[in-house]
CSV table of C-alpha atoms in Angstrom, one decimal:
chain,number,residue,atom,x,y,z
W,490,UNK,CA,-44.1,-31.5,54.2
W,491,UNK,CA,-44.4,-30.8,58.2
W,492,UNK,CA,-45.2,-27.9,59.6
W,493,UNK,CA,-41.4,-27.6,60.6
W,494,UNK,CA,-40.5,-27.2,57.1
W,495,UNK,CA,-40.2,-23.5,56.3
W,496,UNK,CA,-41.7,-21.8,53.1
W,497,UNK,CA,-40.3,-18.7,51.4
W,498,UNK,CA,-42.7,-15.8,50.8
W,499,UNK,CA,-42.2,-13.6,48.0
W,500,UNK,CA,-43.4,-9.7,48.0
W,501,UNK,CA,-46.2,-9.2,46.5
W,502,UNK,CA,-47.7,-5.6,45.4
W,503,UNK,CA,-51.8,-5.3,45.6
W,504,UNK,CA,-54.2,-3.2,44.7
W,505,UNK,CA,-57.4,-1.9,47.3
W,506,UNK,CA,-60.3,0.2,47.9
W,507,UNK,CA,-61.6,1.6,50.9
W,508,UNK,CA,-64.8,0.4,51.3
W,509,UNK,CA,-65.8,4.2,52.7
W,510,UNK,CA,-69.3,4.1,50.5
W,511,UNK,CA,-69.9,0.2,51.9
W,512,UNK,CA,-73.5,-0.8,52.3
W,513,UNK,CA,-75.9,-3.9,51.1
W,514,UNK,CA,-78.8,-2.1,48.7
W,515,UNK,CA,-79.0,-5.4,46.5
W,516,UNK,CA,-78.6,-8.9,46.7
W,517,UNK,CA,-76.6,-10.4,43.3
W,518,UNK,CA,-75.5,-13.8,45.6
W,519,UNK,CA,-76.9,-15.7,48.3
W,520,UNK,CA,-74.6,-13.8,50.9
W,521,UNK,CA,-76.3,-10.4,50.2
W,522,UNK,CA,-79.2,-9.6,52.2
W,523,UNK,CA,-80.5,-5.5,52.1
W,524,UNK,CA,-82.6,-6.3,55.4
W,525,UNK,CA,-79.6,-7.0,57.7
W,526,UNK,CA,-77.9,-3.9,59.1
W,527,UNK,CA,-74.1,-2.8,57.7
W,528,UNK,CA,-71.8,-0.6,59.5
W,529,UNK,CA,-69.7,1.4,56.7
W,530,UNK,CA,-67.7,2.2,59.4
W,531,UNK,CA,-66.7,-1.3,60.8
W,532,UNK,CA,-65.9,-2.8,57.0
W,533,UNK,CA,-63.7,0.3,56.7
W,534,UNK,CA,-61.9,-0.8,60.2
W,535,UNK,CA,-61.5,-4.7,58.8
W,536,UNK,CA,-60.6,-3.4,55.7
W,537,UNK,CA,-57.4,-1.2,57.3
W,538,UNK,CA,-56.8,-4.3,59.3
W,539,UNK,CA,-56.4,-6.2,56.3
W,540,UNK,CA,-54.3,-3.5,54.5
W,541,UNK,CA,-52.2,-3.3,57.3
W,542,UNK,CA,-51.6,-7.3,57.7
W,543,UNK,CA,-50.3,-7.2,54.2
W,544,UNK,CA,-48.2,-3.9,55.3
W,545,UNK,CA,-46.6,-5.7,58.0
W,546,UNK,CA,-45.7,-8.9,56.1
W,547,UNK,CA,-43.3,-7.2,53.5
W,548,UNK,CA,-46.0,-6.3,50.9
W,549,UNK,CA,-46.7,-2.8,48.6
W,550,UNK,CA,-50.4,-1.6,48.8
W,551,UNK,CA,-51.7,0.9,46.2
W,552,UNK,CA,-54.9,2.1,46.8
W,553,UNK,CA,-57.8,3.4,44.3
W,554,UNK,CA,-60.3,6.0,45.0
W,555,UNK,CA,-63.8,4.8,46.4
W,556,UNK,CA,-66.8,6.2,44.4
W,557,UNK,CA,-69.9,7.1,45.9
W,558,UNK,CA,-73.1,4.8,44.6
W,559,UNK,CA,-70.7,1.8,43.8
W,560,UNK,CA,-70.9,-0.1,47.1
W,561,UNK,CA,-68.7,-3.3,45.9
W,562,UNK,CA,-66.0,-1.2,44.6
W,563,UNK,CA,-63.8,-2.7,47.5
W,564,UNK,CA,-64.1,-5.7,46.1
W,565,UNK,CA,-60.7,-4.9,43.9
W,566,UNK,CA,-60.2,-8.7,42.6
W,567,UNK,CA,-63.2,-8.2,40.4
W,568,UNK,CA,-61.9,-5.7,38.2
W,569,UNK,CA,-58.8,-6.7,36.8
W,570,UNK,CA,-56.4,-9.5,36.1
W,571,UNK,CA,-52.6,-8.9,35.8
W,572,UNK,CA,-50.1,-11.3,34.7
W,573,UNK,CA,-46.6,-10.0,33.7
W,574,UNK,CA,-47.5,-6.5,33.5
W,575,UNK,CA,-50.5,-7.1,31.0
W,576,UNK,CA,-53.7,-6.1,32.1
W,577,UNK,CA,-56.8,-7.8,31.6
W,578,UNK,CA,-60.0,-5.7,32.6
W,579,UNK,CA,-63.2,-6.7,33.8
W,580,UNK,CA,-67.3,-6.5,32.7
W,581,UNK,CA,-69.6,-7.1,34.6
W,582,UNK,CA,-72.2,-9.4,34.7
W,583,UNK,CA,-74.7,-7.3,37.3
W,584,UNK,CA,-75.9,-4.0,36.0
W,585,UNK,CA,-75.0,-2.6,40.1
W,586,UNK,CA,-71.5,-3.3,39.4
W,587,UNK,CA,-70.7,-2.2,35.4
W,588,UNK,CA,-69.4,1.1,36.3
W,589,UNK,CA,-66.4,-0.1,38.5
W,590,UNK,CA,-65.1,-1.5,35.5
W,591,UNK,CA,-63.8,1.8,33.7
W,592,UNK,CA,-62.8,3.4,37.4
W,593,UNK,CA,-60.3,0.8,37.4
W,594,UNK,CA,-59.3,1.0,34.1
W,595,UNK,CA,-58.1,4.6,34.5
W,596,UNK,CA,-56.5,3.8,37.4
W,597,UNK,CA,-54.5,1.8,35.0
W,598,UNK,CA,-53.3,4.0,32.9
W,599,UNK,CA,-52.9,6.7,34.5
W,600,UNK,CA,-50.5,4.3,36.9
W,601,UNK,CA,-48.1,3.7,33.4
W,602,UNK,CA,-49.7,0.9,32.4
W,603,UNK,CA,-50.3,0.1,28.6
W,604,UNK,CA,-50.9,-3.0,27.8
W,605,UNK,CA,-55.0,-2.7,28.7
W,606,UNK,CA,-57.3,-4.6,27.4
W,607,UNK,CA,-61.4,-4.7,28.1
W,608,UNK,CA,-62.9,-8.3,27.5
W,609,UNK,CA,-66.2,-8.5,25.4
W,610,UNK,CA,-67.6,-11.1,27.7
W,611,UNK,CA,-68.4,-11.1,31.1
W,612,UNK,CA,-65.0,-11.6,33.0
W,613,UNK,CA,-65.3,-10.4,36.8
W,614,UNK,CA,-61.2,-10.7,36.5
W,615,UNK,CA,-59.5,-12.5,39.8
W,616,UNK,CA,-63.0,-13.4,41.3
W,617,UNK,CA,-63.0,-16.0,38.6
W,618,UNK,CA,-59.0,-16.3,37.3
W,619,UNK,CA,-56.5,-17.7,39.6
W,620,UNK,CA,-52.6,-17.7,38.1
W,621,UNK,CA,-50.6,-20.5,39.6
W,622,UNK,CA,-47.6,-19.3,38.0
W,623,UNK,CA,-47.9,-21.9,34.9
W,624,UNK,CA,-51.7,-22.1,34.5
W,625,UNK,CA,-54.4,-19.7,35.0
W,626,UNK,CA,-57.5,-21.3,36.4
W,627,UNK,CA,-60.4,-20.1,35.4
W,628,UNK,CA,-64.2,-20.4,37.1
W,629,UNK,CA,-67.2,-20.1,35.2
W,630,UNK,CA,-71.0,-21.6,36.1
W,631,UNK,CA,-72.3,-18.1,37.8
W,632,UNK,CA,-70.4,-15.0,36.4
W,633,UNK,CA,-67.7,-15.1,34.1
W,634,UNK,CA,-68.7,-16.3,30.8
W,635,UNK,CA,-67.1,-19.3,29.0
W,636,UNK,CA,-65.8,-17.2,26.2
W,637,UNK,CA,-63.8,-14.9,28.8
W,638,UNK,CA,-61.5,-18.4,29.5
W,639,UNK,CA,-60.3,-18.0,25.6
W,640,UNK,CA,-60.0,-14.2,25.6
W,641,UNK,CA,-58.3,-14.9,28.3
W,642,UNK,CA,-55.4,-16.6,27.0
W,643,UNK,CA,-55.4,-14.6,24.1
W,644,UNK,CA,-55.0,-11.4,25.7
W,645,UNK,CA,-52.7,-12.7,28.8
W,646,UNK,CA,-50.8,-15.3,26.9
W,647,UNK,CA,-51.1,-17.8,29.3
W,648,UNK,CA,-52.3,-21.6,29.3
W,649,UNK,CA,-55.9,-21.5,30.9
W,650,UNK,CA,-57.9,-24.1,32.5
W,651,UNK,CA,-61.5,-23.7,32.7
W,652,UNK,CA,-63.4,-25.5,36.0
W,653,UNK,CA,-67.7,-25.2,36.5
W,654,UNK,CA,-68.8,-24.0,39.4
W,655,UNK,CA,-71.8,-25.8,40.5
W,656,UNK,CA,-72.9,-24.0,44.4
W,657,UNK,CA,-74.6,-20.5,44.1
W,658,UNK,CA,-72.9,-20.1,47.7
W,659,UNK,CA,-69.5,-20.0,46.0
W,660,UNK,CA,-70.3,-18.1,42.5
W,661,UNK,CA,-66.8,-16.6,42.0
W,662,UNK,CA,-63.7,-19.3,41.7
W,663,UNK,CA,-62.1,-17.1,44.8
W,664,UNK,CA,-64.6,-18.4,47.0
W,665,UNK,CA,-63.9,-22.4,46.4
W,666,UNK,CA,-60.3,-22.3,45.7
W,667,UNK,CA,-57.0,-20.2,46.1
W,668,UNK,CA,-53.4,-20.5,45.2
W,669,UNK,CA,-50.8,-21.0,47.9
W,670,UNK,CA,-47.4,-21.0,46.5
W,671,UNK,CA,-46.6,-22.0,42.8
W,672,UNK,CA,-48.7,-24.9,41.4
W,673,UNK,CA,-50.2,-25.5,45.0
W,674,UNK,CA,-53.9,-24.7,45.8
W,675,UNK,CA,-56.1,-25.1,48.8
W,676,UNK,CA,-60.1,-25.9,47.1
W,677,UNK,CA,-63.0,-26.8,48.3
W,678,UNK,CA,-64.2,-30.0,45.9
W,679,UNK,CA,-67.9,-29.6,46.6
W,680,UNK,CA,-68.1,-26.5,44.5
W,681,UNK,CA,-66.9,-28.1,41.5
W,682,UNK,CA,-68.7,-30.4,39.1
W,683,UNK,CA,-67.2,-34.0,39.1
W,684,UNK,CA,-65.4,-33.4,35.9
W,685,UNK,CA,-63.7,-29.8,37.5
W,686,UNK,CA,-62.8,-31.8,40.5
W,687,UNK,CA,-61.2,-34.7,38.5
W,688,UNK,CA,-59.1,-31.7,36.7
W,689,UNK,CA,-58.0,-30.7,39.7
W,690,UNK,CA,-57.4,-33.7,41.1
W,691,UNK,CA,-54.9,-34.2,38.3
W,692,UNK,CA,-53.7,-30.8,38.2
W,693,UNK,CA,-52.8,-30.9,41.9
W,694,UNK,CA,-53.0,-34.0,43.4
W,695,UNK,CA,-51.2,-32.4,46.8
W,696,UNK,CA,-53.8,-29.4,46.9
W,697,UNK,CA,-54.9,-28.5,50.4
W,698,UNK,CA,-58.4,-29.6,50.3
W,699,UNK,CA,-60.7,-27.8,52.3
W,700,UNK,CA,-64.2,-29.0,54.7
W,701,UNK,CA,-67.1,-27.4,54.8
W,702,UNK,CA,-67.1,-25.5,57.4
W,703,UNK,CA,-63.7,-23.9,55.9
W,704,UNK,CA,-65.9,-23.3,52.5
W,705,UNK,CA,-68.6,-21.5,54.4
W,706,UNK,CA,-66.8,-18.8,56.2
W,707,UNK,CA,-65.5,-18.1,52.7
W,708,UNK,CA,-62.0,-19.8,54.0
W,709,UNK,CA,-61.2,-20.3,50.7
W,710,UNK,CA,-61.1,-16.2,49.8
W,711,UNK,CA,-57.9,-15.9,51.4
W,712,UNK,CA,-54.2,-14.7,50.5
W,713,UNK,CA,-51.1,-16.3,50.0
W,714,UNK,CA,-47.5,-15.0,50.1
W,715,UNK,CA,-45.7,-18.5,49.6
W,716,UNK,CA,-45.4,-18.9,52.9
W,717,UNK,CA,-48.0,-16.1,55.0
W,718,UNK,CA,-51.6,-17.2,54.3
W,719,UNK,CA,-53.8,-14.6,55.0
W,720,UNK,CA,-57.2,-16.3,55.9
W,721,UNK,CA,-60.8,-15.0,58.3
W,722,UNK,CA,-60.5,-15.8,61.7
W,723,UNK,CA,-63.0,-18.3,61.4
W,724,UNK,CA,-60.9,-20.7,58.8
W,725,UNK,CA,-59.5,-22.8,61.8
W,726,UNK,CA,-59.5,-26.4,60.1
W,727,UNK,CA,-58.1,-25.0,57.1
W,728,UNK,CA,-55.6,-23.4,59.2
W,729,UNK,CA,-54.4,-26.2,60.9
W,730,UNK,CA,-54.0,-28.3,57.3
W,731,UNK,CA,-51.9,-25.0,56.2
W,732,UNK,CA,-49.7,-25.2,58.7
W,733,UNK,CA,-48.9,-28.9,58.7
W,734,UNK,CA,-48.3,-28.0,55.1
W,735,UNK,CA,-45.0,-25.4,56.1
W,736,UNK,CA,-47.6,-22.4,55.8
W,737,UNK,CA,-47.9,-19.9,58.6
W,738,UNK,CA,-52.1,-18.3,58.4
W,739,UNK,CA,-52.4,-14.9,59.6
W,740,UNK,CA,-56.0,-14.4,60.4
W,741,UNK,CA,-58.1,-11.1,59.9
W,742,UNK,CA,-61.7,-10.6,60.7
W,743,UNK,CA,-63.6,-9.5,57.4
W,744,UNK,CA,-67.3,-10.4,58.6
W,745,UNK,CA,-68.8,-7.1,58.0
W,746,UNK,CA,-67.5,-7.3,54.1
W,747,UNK,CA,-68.7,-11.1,54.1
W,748,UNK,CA,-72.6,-9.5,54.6
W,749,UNK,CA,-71.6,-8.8,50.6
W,750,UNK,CA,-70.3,-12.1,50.4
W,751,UNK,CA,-66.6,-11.0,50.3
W,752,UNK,CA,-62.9,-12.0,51.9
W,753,UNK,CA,-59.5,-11.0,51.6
W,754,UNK,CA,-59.0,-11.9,48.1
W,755,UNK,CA,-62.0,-10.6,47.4
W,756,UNK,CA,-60.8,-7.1,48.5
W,757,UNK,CA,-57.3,-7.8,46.6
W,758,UNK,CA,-56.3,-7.7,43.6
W,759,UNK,CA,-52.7,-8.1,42.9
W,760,UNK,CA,-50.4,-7.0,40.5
W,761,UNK,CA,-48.3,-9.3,38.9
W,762,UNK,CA,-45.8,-6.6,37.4
Protein backbone atom coordinates (compact mmCIF):
# COMPACT_ATOMS: atom_id res chain seq x y z
CA UNK A 1 0.00 0.00 0.00
CA UNK A 2 1.31 3.68 -0.99
CA UNK A 3 1.06 6.43 0.93
CA UNK A 4 -1.82 7.56 -1.43
CA UNK A 5 -3.98 4.90 -0.24
CA UNK A 6 -6.22 6.22 2.58
CA UNK A 7 -6.81 4.37 6.00
CA UNK A 8 -9.93 4.69 8.08
CA UNK A 9 -9.49 5.60 11.73
CA UNK A 10 -11.86 4.37 14.22
CA UNK A 11 -12.68 6.45 17.64
CA UNK A 12 -11.11 5.35 20.22
CA UNK A 13 -11.83 6.20 24.08
CA UNK A 14 -8.57 6.28 26.52
CA UNK A 15 -7.85 6.64 29.80
CA UNK A 16 -4.95 9.35 31.41
CA UNK A 17 -3.30 10.78 34.32
CA UNK A 18 -1.87 13.97 34.79
CA UNK A 19 1.50 13.55 35.58
CA UNK A 20 0.98 16.65 38.26
CA UNK A 21 3.15 14.63 41.06
CA UNK A 22 5.96 13.67 38.12
CA UNK A 23 9.50 13.26 39.26
CA UNK A 24 12.43 10.52 38.91
CA UNK A 25 13.21 9.33 42.88
CA UNK A 26 14.12 5.67 41.46
CA UNK A 27 15.43 4.03 38.70
CA UNK A 28 13.38 0.44 37.99
CA UNK A 29 14.79 0.57 33.95
CA UNK A 30 17.72 1.82 32.29
CA UNK A 31 15.79 5.10 31.23
CA UNK A 32 15.41 6.25 34.87
CA UNK A 33 18.17 8.21 36.25
CA UNK A 34 17.34 10.29 39.94
CA UNK A 35 20.53 12.57 39.25
CA UNK A 36 19.12 14.23 36.04
CA UNK A 37 16.77 17.15 36.77
CA UNK A 38 12.76 16.75 35.94
CA UNK A 39 10.44 19.53 35.46
CA UNK A 40 6.83 18.41 36.86
CA UNK A 41 5.71 21.18 35.18
CA UNK A 42 6.97 20.51 31.46
CA UNK A 43 5.76 16.57 31.60
CA UNK A 44 2.42 18.14 32.65
CA UNK A 45 2.59 20.55 29.41
CA UNK A 46 3.61 17.27 27.03
CA UNK A 47 1.20 15.43 28.64
CA UNK A 48 -1.86 18.11 27.81
CA UNK A 49 -0.26 18.22 24.43
CA UNK A 50 -0.71 14.61 24.07
CA UNK A 51 -4.33 14.67 25.51
CA UNK A 52 -5.19 17.27 23.36
CA UNK A 53 -3.74 15.54 19.97
CA UNK A 54 -6.08 12.66 20.75
CA UNK A 55 -8.88 15.43 21.41
CA UNK A 56 -8.44 16.91 18.16
CA UNK A 57 -8.37 13.59 16.21
CA UNK A 58 -11.99 12.40 17.05
CA UNK A 59 -11.12 10.55 20.36
CA UNK A 60 -12.93 10.49 24.19
CA UNK A 61 -10.30 11.07 27.04
CA UNK A 62 -11.27 10.20 30.62
CA UNK A 63 -9.02 11.20 33.08
CA UNK A 64 -8.09 9.62 36.66
CA UNK A 65 -7.01 11.44 39.68
CA UNK A 66 -3.05 11.83 40.16
CA UNK A 67 -1.88 10.76 43.73
CA UNK A 68 0.74 12.33 45.51
CA UNK A 69 3.95 9.87 46.23
CA UNK A 70 3.04 7.69 43.07
CA UNK A 71 5.27 9.44 40.47
CA UNK A 72 4.47 6.87 37.42
CA UNK A 73 0.88 6.96 38.00
CA UNK A 74 0.73 8.74 34.45
CA UNK A 75 1.87 5.92 33.07
CA UNK A 76 -2.04 4.71 32.59
CA UNK A 77 -1.14 1.56 30.20
CA UNK A 78 0.31 -0.21 33.11
CA UNK A 79 -2.64 -0.63 35.11
CA UNK A 80 -5.16 -2.20 33.15
CA UNK A 81 -6.06 -4.16 30.10
CA UNK A 82 -9.61 -3.86 28.55
CA UNK A 83 -10.89 -6.01 25.87
CA UNK A 84 -14.72 -5.95 25.20
CA UNK A 85 -15.64 -4.30 28.29
CA UNK A 86 -13.78 -6.83 30.56
CA UNK A 87 -11.30 -5.57 32.70
CA UNK A 88 -8.09 -7.07 33.49
CA UNK A 89 -6.05 -5.24 36.33
CA UNK A 90 -2.61 -4.98 36.89
CA UNK A 91 0.35 -5.97 39.83
CA UNK A 92 3.15 -4.81 39.99
CA UNK A 93 6.37 -6.07 39.71
CA UNK A 94 8.32 -2.95 41.55
CA UNK A 95 7.34 -2.24 45.10
CA UNK A 96 7.35 1.92 43.90
CA UNK A 97 4.55 1.22 41.73
CA UNK A 98 2.08 -1.53 43.75
CA UNK A 99 -0.23 0.99 44.96
CA UNK A 100 -1.34 2.44 41.48
CA UNK A 101 -2.84 -0.80 40.95
CA UNK A 102 -6.03 -0.51 43.35
CA UNK A 103 -6.31 3.52 42.32
CA UNK A 104 -7.16 2.31 39.12
CA UNK A 105 -9.19 -0.31 40.08
CA UNK A 106 -11.73 1.96 41.76
CA UNK A 107 -11.63 4.02 39.12
CA UNK A 108 -13.16 1.09 37.52
CA UNK A 109 -15.90 0.56 39.27
CA UNK A 110 -16.95 3.31 40.30
CA UNK A 111 -17.01 4.22 36.27
CA UNK A 112 -19.84 1.10 35.94
CA UNK A 113 -17.57 -1.35 35.26
CA UNK A 114 -18.01 -4.99 36.62
CA UNK A 115 -16.40 -7.38 35.04
CA UNK A 116 -12.83 -6.65 37.25
CA UNK A 117 -10.56 -8.93 37.80
CA UNK A 118 -6.93 -8.56 39.72
CA UNK A 119 -4.24 -11.07 38.29
CA UNK A 120 -2.18 -13.10 40.86
CA UNK A 121 1.00 -12.69 38.81
CA UNK A 122 2.80 -9.80 37.85
CA UNK A 123 0.91 -8.33 34.80
CA UNK A 124 1.87 -4.50 34.20
CA UNK A 125 -1.45 -4.67 31.80
CA UNK A 126 -0.91 -2.83 28.21
CA UNK A 127 2.92 -2.17 28.93
CA UNK A 128 3.13 -5.82 28.20
CA UNK A 129 -0.44 -6.93 26.32
CA UNK A 130 -1.07 -5.57 22.91
CA UNK A 131 -4.79 -6.63 21.29
CA UNK A 132 -4.67 -6.81 17.57
CA UNK A 133 -8.27 -7.32 17.38
CA UNK A 134 -7.82 -11.37 16.98
CA UNK A 135 -4.78 -11.97 19.14
CA UNK A 136 -3.46 -10.46 22.20
CA UNK A 137 0.29 -10.27 22.28
CA UNK A 138 1.77 -10.67 25.14
CA UNK A 139 5.62 -9.50 26.38
CA UNK A 140 7.35 -11.13 29.08
CA UNK A 141 11.43 -11.38 29.77
CA UNK A 142 11.48 -8.13 32.29
CA UNK A 143 8.02 -7.57 34.10
CA UNK A 144 5.01 -9.42 33.39
CA UNK A 145 5.34 -12.88 34.45
CA UNK A 146 4.81 -15.94 32.18
CA UNK A 147 1.78 -17.12 34.17
CA UNK A 148 -0.02 -13.55 33.52
CA UNK A 149 -0.08 -14.76 29.48
CA UNK A 150 -2.65 -17.75 30.69
CA UNK A 151 -4.59 -15.75 33.17
CA UNK A 152 -4.77 -13.70 30.61
CA UNK A 153 -6.77 -15.59 28.37
CA UNK A 154 -8.68 -16.94 30.92
CA UNK A 155 -9.90 -13.85 32.28
CA UNK A 156 -10.16 -11.87 28.82
CA UNK A 157 -11.15 -14.70 26.66
CA UNK A 158 -8.97 -14.05 23.99
CA UNK A 159 -6.20 -16.18 22.04
CA UNK A 160 -2.81 -14.93 23.47
CA UNK A 161 0.60 -15.08 22.11
CA UNK A 162 3.46 -14.90 24.33
CA UNK A 163 6.89 -13.19 22.75
CA UNK A 164 10.50 -12.83 25.19
CA UNK A 165 11.86 -9.73 25.44
CA UNK A 166 15.50 -9.91 25.42
CA UNK A 167 16.92 -5.72 25.69
CA UNK A 168 16.62 -4.17 29.30
CA UNK A 169 16.27 -0.84 27.10
CA UNK A 170 12.85 -2.11 25.97
CA UNK A 171 11.46 -4.03 29.23
CA UNK A 172 7.71 -3.51 28.51
CA UNK A 173 6.33 -5.04 24.95
CA UNK A 174 5.04 -1.20 24.32
CA UNK A 175 8.42 -0.14 23.96
CA UNK A 176 9.47 -2.75 20.88
CA UNK A 177 6.23 -3.08 19.22
CA UNK A 178 2.64 -1.46 18.73
CA UNK A 179 -0.45 -2.22 16.88
CA UNK A 180 -1.41 -0.07 13.86
CA UNK A 181 -4.75 -1.12 12.49
CA UNK A 182 -6.16 -4.75 12.88
CA UNK A 183 -3.56 -7.55 12.59
CA UNK A 184 -0.87 -4.92 11.49
CA UNK A 185 2.11 -3.99 13.89
CA UNK A 186 5.08 -1.80 13.57
CA UNK A 187 8.21 -3.89 16.00
CA UNK A 188 11.44 -3.45 16.47
CA UNK A 189 13.02 -7.29 15.89
CA UNK A 190 16.12 -6.59 18.00
CA UNK A 191 14.11 -6.70 21.16
CA UNK A 192 12.85 -10.11 20.56
CA UNK A 193 14.63 -13.39 21.00
CA UNK A 194 15.01 -15.25 17.64
CA UNK A 195 12.11 -17.60 18.34
CA UNK A 196 9.67 -14.23 19.27
CA UNK A 197 10.84 -12.74 16.07
CA UNK A 198 10.18 -15.86 13.97
CA UNK A 199 6.51 -15.71 15.65
CA UNK A 200 6.14 -12.49 14.49
CA UNK A 201 7.45 -12.94 11.44
CA UNK A 202 4.66 -15.44 10.81
CA UNK A 203 2.16 -13.64 12.59
CA UNK A 204 2.67 -10.55 10.44
CA UNK A 205 4.74 -10.95 7.75
CA UNK A 206 3.72 -7.13 6.40
CA UNK A 207 4.58 -5.54 10.00
CA UNK A 208 6.22 -2.20 9.82
CA UNK A 209 9.59 -3.02 11.02
CA UNK A 210 11.33 -0.48 12.79
CA UNK A 211 15.51 0.66 12.94
CA UNK A 212 17.26 1.46 15.69
CA UNK A 213 17.23 4.72 15.97
CA UNK A 214 13.23 4.51 15.83
CA UNK A 215 13.54 1.86 18.88
CA UNK A 216 15.60 4.20 20.88
CA UNK A 217 13.51 7.29 21.12
CA UNK A 218 10.98 4.77 22.25
CA UNK A 219 9.28 5.12 18.52
CA UNK A 220 7.73 2.11 19.08
CA UNK A 221 5.47 3.61 22.27
CA UNK A 222 3.28 5.31 20.10
CA UNK A 223 -0.65 5.31 19.15
CA UNK A 224 -2.61 4.16 16.49
CA UNK A 225 -6.16 5.18 15.37
CA UNK A 226 -6.20 3.00 12.02
CA UNK A 227 -5.10 5.50 10.22
CA UNK A 228 -3.59 8.68 12.83
CA UNK A 229 -0.41 7.32 14.38
CA UNK A 230 0.48 9.23 17.12
CA UNK A 231 4.38 8.89 17.52
CA UNK A 232 7.58 11.37 19.49
CA UNK A 233 8.85 13.86 17.31
CA UNK A 234 11.94 12.09 17.07
CA UNK A 235 10.44 8.80 15.31
CA UNK A 236 11.25 10.23 11.72
CA UNK A 237 12.31 6.90 9.86
CA UNK A 238 9.49 5.20 11.35
CA UNK A 239 7.40 7.95 10.19
CA UNK A 240 8.34 7.95 6.74
CA UNK A 241 7.71 3.86 6.60
CA UNK A 242 4.15 4.68 8.22
CA UNK A 243 3.20 6.91 5.74
CA UNK A 244 4.28 4.90 2.75
CA UNK A 245 2.16 2.39 4.54
CA UNK A 246 -1.39 4.75 4.02
CA UNK A 247 -0.73 6.02 7.73
CA UNK A 248 -0.66 9.72 8.54
CA UNK A 249 1.94 10.14 12.18
CA UNK A 250 1.07 13.03 14.21
CA UNK A 251 4.08 13.78 16.31
CA UNK A 252 4.12 15.02 20.04
CA UNK A 253 7.17 15.75 22.08
CA UNK A 254 7.01 13.43 25.31
CA UNK A 255 10.90 13.82 26.27
CA UNK A 256 10.43 15.01 29.74
CA UNK A 257 8.13 11.67 30.51
CA UNK A 258 10.86 9.51 28.50
CA UNK A 259 13.48 10.64 31.57
CA UNK A 260 10.99 7.72 33.22
CA UNK A 261 11.34 5.78 30.19
CA UNK A 262 7.84 6.55 28.94
CA UNK A 263 5.77 7.55 25.51
CA UNK A 264 2.42 7.97 24.33
CA UNK A 265 1.17 4.59 24.90
CA UNK A 266 2.84 4.49 27.79
CA UNK A 267 0.66 7.40 29.17
CA UNK A 268 -2.57 5.55 27.46
CA UNK A 269 -4.44 3.10 28.23
CA UNK A 270 -7.45 2.52 26.22
CA UNK A 271 -10.75 1.24 26.66
CA UNK A 272 -11.90 -1.24 24.50
CA UNK A 273 -15.72 -0.98 25.63
Amino acid sequence: MTGTSRREPTPRRYLMCEPKYFTVEYSINPWMNPDEPVSAELAVKQWTELADTYRELGHRVDTITPVPGLPDMVFAANSGTVVDGRVLGARFRNPQRTAEADHYRRWFLDHGYRDVVMPTAVNEAEGDFAWTGTLLLAGTGFRTDPRAHGEAQEVLGVPVVSLQLVDPRFYHLDTALFVLSDDHIAYYPEAFSPGSQRVLARLFPNAIIANAADAECLGLNGVSDGRNVVLPIEATHLAERLVHAGYEPTFVDISELRKSGGGPKCCTMELRD
